Amino acid sequence: MTKKLVVGISGNLTRPSKTKAFVSHIAGEVAGRIGATPAVFDIEDLGPSLPRARRIGDLDPVARAIVEQLTGADVLVAGSPTFKGSYTGLFKHLFDLLDPSSLRGKPVILAATGGGERHSLIVEHQLRPLLGFFEALTMPTAIYASDKDFADGVLVSEAIHARARQAVAEVVNVVGATRSVGLAA
């Protein structure tokens, strides 16, 4: 039996502590529920080879190892990039390099963080490029947390904790259904 893996990847470097904390929290929750090992990365962990890469083989060995974990994961938690700056392009570029079939059927939780009153605009801009990619593969779940939901980089909002638990439950159901179908076959 292969060991289960939950991979989180954060693309937001303008709010790195919040986004990575949010992705880590969600990935840890999912991993705990399905008995998996969590691994969380930032887009910058893929290094300088990512912007130049035309295919996965063009990535350096460290970046390729991260991508292999990402495509081999049972669940993916993608921390959305901010819509300002070049990191949105890098994050999208990473997913453009992937063979869509490598993620087909994989449960995905998209996590976005952003500022207070503008949250619907921020979520729309952050998640739209990723939702388009993932909707073709699976039904993604999206969760948003605003700046006020964090204190010192730690998620403190009980409402967001509840939404994260709901998203995790949805993912656990998908993973369980997939595993049951596989076992029945």
Tab-separated table of N, CA and C in Angstrom, residues 25 60 116 164:
chain	number	residue	atom	x	y	z
A	25	HIS	N	-2.271	24.910	7.316
A	25	HIS	CA	-3.375	24.518	8.200
A	25	HIS	C	-4.312	23.548	7.482
A	60	ASP	N	15.006	22.367	-12.745
A	60	ASP	CA	16.157	21.785	-12.057
A	60	ASP	C	15.676	20.616	-11.186
A	116	GLY	N	-9.522	42.931	3.825
A	116	GLY	CA	-10.881	43.174	4.297
A	116	GLY	C	-12.014	43.324	3.313
A	164	ALA	N	-12.961	25.655	6.736
A	164	ALA	CA	-11.854	24.747	6.398
A	164	ALA	C	-12.240	23.305	6.737
